[in-house]
Short mmCIF file of C-alpha atoms in Angstrom, two decimals:
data_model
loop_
_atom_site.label_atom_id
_atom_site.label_comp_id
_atom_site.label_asym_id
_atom_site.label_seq_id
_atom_site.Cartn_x
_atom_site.Cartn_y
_atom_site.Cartn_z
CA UNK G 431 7.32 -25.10 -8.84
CA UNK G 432 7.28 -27.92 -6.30
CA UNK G 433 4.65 -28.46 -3.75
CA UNK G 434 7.71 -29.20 -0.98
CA UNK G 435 9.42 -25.65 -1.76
CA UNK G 436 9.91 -24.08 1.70
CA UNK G 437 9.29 -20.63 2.23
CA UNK G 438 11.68 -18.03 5.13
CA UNK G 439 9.26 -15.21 5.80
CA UNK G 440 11.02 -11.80 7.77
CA UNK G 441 8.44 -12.06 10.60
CA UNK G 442 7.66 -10.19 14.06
CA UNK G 443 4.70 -11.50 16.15
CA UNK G 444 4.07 -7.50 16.62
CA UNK G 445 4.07 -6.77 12.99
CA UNK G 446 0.07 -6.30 12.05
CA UNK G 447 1.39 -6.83 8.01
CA UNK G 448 2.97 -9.98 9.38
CA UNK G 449 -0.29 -11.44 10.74
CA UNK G 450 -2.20 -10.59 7.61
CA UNK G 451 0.09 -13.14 5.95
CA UNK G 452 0.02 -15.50 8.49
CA UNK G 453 -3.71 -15.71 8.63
CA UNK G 454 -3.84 -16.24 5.26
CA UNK G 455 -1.11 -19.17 5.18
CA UNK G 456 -2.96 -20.75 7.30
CA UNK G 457 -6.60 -20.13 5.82
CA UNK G 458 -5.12 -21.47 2.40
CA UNK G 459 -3.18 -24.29 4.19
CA UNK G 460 0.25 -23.11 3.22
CA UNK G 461 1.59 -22.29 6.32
CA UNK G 462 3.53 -25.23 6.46
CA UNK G 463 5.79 -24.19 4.54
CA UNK G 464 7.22 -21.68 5.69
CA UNK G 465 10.13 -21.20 8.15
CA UNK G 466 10.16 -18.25 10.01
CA UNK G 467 12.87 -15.71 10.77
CA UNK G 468 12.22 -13.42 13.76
CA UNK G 469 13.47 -9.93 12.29
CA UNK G 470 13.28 -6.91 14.45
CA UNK G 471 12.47 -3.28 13.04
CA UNK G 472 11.14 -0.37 13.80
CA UNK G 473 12.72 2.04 15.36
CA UNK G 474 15.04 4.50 13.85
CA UNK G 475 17.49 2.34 13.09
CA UNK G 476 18.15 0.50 9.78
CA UNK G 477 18.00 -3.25 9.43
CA UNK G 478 20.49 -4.18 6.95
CA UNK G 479 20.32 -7.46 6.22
CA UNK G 480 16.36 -7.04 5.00
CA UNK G 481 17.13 -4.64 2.86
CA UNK G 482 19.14 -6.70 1.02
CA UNK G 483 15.80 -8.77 0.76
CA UNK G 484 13.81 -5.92 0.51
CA UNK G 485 15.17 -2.11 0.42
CA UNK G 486 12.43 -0.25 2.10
CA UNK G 487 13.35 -2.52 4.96
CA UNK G 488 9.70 -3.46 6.18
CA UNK G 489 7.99 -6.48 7.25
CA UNK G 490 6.59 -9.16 5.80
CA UNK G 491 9.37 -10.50 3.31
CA UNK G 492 8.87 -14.01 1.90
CA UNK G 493 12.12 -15.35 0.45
CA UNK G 494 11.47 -18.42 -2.24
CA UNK G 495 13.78 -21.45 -2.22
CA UNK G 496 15.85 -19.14 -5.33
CA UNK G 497 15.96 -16.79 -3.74
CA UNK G 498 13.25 -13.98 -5.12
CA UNK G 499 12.01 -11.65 -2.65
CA UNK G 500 8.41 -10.81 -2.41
CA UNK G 501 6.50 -8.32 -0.76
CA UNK G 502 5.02 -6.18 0.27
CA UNK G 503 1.76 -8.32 2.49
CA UNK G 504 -0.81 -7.76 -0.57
CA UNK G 505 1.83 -9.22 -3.04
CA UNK G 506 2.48 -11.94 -0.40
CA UNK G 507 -1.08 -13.24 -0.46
CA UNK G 508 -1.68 -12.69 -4.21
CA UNK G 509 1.46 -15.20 -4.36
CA UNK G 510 0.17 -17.67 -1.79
CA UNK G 511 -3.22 -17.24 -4.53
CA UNK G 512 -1.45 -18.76 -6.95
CA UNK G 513 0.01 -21.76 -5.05
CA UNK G 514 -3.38 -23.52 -3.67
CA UNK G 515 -6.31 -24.82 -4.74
CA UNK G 516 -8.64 -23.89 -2.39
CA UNK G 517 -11.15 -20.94 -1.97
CA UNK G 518 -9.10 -17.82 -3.19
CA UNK G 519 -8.53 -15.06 -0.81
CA UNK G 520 -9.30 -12.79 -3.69
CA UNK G 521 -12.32 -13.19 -5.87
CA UNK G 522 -10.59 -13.85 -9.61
CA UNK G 523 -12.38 -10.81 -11.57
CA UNK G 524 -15.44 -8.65 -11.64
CA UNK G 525 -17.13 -6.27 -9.32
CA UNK G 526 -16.36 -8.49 -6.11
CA UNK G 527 -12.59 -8.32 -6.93
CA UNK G 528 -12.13 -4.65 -6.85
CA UNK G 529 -14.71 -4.74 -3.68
CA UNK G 530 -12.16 -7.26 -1.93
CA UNK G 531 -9.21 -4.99 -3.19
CA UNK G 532 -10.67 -1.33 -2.04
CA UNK G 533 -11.46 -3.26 1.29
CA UNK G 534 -8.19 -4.23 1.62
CA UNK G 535 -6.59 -0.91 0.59
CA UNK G 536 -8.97 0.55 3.83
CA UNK G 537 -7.93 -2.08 6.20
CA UNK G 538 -4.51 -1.39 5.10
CA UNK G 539 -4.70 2.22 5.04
CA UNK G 540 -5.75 2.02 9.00
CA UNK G 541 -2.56 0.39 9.74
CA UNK G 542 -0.57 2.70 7.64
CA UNK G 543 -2.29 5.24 9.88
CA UNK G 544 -1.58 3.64 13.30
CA UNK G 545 1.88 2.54 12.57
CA UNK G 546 2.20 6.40 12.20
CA UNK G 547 0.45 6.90 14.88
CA UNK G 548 2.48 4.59 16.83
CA UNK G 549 5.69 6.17 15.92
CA UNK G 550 4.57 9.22 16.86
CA UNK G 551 3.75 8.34 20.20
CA UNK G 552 7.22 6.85 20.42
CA UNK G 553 8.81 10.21 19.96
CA UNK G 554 10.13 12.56 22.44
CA UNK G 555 7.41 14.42 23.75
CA UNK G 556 8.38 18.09 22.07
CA UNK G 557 8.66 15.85 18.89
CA UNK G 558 5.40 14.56 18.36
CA UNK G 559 2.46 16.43 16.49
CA UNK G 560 -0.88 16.40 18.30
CA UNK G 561 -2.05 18.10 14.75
CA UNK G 562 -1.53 14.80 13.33
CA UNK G 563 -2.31 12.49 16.06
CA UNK G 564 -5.64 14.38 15.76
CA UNK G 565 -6.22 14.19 12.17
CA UNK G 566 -5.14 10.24 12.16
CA UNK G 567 -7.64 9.76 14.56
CA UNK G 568 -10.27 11.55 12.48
CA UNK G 569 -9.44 8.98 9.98
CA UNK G 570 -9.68 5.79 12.46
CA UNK G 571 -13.35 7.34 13.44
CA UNK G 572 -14.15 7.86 9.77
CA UNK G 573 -13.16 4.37 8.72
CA UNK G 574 -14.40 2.36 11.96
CA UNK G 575 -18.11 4.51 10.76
CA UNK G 576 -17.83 3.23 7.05
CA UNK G 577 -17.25 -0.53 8.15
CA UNK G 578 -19.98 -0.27 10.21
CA UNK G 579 -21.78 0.51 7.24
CA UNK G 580 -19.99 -2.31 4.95
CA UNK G 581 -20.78 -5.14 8.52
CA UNK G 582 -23.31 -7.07 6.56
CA UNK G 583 -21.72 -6.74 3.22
CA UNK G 584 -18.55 -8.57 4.91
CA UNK G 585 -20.95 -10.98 6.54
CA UNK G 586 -22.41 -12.05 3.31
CA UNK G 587 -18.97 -12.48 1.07
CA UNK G 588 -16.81 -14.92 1.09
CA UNK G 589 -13.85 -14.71 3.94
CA UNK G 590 -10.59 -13.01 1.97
CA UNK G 591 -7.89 -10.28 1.83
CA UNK G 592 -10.45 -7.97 2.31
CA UNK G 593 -11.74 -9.21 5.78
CA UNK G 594 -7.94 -10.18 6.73
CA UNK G 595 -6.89 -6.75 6.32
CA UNK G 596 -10.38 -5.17 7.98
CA UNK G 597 -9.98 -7.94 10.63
CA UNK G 598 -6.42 -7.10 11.48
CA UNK G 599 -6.62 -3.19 11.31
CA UNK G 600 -9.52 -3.31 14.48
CA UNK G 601 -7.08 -6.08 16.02
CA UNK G 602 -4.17 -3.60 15.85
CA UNK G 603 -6.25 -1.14 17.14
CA UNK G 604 -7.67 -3.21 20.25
CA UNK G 605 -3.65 -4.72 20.79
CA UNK G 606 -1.69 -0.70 20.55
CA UNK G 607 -4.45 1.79 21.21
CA UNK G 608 -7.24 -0.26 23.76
CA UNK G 609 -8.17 3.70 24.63
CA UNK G 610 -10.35 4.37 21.00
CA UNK G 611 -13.88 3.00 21.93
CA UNK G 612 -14.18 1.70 18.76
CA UNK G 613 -17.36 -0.21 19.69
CA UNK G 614 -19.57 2.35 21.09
CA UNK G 615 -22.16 2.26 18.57
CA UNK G 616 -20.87 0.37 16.44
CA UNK G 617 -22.81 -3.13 17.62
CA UNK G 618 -22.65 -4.69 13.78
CA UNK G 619 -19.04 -4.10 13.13
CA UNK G 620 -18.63 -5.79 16.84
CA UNK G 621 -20.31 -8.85 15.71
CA UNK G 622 -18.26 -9.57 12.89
CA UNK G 623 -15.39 -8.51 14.65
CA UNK G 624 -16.30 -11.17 17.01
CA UNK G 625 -17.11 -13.77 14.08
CA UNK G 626 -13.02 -13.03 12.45
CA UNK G 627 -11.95 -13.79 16.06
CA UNK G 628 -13.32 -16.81 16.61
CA UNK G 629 -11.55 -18.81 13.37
CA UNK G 630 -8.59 -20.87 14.05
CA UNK G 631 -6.13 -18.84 11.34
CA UNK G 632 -7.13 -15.44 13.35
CA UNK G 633 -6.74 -17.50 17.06
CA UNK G 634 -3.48 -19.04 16.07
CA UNK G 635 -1.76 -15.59 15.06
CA UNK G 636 -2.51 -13.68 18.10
CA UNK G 637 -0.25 -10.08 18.49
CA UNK G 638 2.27 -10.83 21.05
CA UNK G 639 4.58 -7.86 22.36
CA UNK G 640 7.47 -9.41 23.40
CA UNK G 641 9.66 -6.29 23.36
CA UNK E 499 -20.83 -1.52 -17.97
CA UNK E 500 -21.29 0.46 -20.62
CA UNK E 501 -18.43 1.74 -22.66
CA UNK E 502 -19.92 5.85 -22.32
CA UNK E 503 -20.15 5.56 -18.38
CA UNK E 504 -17.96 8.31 -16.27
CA UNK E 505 -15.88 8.40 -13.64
CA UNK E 506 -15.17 11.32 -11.04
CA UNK E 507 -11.09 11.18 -9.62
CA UNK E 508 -10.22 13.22 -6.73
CA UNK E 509 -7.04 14.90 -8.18
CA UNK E 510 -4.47 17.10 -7.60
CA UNK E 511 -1.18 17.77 -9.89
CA UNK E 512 0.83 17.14 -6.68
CA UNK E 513 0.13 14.13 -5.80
CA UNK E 514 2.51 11.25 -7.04
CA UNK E 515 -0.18 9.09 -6.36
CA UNK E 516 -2.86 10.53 -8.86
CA UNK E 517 0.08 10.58 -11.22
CA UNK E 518 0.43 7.14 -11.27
CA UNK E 519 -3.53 7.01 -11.81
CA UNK E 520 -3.20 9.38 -14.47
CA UNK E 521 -0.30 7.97 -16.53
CA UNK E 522 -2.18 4.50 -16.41
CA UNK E 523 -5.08 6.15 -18.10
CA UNK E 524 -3.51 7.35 -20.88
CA UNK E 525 -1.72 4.25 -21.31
CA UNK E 526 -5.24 2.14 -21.64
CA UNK E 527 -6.68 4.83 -23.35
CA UNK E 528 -9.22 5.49 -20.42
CA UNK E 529 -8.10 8.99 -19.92
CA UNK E 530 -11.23 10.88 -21.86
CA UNK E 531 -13.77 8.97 -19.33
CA UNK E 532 -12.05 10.75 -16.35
CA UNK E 533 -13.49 14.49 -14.88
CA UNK E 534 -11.17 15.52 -12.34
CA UNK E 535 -11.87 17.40 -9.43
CA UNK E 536 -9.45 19.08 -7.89
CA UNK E 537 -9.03 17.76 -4.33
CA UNK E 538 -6.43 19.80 -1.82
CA UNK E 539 -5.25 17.30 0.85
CA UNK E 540 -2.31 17.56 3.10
CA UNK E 541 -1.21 19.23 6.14
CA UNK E 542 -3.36 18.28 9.08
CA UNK E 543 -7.00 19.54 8.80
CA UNK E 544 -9.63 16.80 7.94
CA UNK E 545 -11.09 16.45 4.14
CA UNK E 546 -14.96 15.62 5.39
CA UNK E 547 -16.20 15.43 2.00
CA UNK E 548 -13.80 13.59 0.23
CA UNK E 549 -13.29 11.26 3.93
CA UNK E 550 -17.45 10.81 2.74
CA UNK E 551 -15.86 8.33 -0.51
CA UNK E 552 -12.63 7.38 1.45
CA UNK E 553 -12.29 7.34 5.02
CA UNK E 554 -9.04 7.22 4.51
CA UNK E 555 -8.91 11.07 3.27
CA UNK E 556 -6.28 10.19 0.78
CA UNK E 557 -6.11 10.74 -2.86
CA UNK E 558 -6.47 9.76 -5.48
CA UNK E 559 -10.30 8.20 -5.24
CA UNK E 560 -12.46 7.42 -8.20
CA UNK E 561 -15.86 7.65 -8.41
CA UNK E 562 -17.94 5.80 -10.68
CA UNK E 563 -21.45 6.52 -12.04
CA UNK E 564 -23.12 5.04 -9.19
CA UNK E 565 -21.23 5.68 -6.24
CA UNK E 566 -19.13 3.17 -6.06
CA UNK E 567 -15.90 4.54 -4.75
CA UNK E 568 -12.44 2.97 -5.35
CA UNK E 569 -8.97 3.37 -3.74
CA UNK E 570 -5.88 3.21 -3.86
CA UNK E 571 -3.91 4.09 -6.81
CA UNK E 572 -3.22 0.22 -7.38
CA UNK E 573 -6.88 -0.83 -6.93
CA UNK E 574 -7.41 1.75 -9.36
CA UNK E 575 -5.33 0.70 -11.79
CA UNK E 576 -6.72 -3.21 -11.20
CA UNK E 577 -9.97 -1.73 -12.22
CA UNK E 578 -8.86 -0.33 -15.84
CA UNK E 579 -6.85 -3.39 -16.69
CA UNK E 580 -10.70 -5.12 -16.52
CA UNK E 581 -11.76 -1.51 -18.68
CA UNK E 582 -9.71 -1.60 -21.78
CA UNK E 583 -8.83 -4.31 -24.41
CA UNK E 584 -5.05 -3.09 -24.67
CA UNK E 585 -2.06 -4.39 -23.15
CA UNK E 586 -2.16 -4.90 -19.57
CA UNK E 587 -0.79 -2.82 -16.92
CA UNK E 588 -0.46 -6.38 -14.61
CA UNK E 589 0.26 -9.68 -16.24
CA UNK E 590 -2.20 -11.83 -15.38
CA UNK E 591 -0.60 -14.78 -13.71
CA UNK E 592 2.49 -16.78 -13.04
CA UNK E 593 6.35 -15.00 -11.86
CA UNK E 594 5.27 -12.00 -14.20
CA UNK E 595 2.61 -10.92 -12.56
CA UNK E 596 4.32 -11.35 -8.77
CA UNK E 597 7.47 -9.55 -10.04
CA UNK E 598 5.59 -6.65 -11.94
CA UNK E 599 3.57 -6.22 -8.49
CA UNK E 600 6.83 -6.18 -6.26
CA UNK E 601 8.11 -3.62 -8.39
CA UNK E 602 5.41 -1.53 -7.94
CA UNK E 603 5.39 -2.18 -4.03
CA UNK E 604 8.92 -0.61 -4.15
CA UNK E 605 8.03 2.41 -6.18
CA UNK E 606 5.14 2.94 -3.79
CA UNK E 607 6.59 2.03 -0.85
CA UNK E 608 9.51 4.72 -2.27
CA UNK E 609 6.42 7.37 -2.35
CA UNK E 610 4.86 6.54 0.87
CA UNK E 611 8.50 7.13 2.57
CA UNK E 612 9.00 10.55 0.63
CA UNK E 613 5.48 11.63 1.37
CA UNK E 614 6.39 10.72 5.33
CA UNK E 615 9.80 12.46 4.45
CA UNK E 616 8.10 15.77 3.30
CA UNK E 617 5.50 15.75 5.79
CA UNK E 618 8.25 16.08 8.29
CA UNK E 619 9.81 18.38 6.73
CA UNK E 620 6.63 20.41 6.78
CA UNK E 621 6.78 20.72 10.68
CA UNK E 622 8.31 22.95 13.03
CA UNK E 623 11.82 22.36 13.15
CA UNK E 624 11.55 21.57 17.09
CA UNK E 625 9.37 18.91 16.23
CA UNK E 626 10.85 17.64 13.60
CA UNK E 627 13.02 14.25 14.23
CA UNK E 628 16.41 14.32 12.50
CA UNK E 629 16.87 10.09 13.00
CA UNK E 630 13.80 9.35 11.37
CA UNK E 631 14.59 11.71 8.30
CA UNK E 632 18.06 9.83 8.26
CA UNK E 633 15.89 6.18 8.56
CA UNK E 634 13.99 7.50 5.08
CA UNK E 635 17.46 8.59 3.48
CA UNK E 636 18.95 4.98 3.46
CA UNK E 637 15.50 3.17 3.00
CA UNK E 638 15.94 5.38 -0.48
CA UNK E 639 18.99 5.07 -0.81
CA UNK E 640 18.97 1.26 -0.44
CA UNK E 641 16.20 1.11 -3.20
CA UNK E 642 17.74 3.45 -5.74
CA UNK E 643 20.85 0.88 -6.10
CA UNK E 644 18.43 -2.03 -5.89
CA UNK E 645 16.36 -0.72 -9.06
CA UNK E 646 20.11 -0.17 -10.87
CA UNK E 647 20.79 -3.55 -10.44
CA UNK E 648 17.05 -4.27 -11.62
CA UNK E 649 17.01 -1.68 -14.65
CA UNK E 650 17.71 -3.87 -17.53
CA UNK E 651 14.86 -6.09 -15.91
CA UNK E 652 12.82 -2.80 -16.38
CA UNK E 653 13.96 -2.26 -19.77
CA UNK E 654 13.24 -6.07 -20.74
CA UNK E 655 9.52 -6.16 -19.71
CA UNK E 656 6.64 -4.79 -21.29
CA UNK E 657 5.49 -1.44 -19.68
CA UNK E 658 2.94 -1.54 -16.64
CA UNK E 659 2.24 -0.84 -13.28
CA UNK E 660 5.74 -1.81 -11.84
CA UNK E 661 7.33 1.37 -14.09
CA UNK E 662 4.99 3.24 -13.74
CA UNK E 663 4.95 3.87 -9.84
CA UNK E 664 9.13 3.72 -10.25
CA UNK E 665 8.90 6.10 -12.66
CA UNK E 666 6.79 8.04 -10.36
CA UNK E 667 8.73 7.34 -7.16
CA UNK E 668 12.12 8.79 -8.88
CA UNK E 669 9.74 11.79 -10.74
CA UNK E 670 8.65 12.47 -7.59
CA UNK E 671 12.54 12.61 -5.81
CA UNK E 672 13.18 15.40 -8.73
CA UNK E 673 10.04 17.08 -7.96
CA UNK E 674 10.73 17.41 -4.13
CA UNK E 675 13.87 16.24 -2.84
CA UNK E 676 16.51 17.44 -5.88
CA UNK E 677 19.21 17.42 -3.05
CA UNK E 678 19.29 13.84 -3.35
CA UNK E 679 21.46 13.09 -6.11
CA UNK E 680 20.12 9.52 -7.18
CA UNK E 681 21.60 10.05 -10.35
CA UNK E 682 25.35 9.31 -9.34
CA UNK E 683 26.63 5.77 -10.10
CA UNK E 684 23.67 4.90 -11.66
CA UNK E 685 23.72 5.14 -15.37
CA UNK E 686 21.56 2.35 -16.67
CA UNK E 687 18.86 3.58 -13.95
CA UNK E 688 19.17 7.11 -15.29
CA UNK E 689 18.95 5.55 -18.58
CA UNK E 690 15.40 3.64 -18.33
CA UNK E 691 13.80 6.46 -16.44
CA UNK E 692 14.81 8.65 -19.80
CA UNK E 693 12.97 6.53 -21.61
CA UNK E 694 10.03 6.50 -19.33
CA UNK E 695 10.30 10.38 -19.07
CA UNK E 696 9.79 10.57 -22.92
CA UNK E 697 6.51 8.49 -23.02
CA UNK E 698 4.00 10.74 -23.97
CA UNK E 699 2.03 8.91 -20.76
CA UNK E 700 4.01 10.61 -18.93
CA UNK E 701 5.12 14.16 -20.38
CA UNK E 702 1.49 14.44 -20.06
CA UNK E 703 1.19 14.21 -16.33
CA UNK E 704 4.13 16.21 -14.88
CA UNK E 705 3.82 17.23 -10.94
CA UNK E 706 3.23 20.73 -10.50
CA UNK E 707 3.56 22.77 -7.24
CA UNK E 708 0.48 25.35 -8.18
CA UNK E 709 0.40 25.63 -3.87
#
């Protein structure tokens, strides 16, 4: 495949899944590549023409010059693995491997649970659940807790899907839901926080709601 | 890691999820290391001790000998492709590998939108919201007729993670949502998931409602 091949990525600057692959075009120095095209979902209504790209009609979608459709985010940045030559976002085999993965898989699973979350707020009032927006909360707590724990193990290995997704999920959370506390007590977890924010892929790939 | 060493899964016969855990076992011939423990999730009260190996409160979650939790289904099944010396469940590299993990995003992305469907269907039917049930319909839709036009692709590769969660995903539309006839217009679909329905893999490992 050629090193010029341009990439269109479905993208949203609201999109939390979006800025996961974003921040890792850019740690891996393919971000260059790609063009962007500003695709708008959410909502109850469908979005057609991504679904012919990708049928459950979500975002990130990376289109390749023929025309293959990737996705979802984690298939994304294994891709973009296999199309540099620098540090990989995801250690190659072994015990830190499935580390990196089953810290992805709970950054990711927080944003599963606030993009819930956040549709549920959207609802009409007598629609929404407080029985879930309670129990997705108890989740948040429970995970924000267990990274607290994990703070130095994320200090110590090498930046990668795992701390993009981690990273992202307590971004999300500061950008749609500033009232969790998430940092009471939680002073390690705030450092490293503070560490992801401060590198130029994180910086340049800010959550914007432009709605 | 020795060849003898257990694992622990947080199960449950209901969950698509654990079904996609459990088919890949058999397939590597990893099954006999698993002791399941039935774990009830669902509805909206807090699992504290399984949330204690996943925050995330989700199933399925292995355990293994010392501790060391790991989740989700596809970080799961990561971890026995580096278990077994059989066939893979994920080609290693190259368009293989990408395509056999996109297909699996759309079978699980098809399960996280029926699990979303059901849970709404699970609420009062004041709170219930008709538009977003109709949303979940055509995201379905949209990927049933995308895997017809992708089922002699299905046929032509070797078996692995990508059937196996579409296998599960249109299982798991049988299981719970029989009013959606998938089945019209799309013979060669109906065709492959015959054969995967006769793989003892997955006879073994049929849902059951024991609620």
């Amino acid at each position: 495949m050629s090193r010029e091949e341009r990439w269109l990525l479905h993208w949203s600057p609201r999109s939390p899944y979006v800025r996961k692959v974003m921040i890792a075009a850019h740690e891996t120095g393919l971000e260059a590549r790609i063009d962007r095209v500003r695709t708008v979902v959410g909502g109850t209504t469908p979005h057609l023409e991504l679904m012919d790209d990708n049928p459950l009609g979500k975002l990130p979608t990376l289109i390749l010059a023929d025309g293959t459709a990737i996705y979802d985010s984690h298939v994304i940045l294994e891709y973009f693995d296999s199309q540099h030559d620098g540090p990989r976002l995801i250690p190659t085999k072994g015990h830190d491997r499935i580390l990196a993965l089953r810290r992805h898989a709970l950054g990711n699973g927080m944003l599963d649970i606030l993009l819930q979350w956040l549709g549920e707020r959207g609802r009409p009032a007598e629609r929404q659940s407080p029985a879930h927006i309670a129990l997705w909360k108890s989740k948040i707590d429970a995970s924000v807790t267990a990274l607290e724990g994990d703070a130095e193990g994320l200090d110590a290995t090498p930046f990668g899907i795992g701390h993009i997704a981690i990273g992202t999920a307590l971004g999300y959370l500061d950008f749609r839901f500033p009232e969790v506390t998430w940092r009471d007590d939680n002073e390690r977890l705030v450092a490293w926080f503070d560490t992801f924010c401060a590198r130029p892929s994180v910086k340049a790939h800010a959550p914007v709601d432009d709605s």
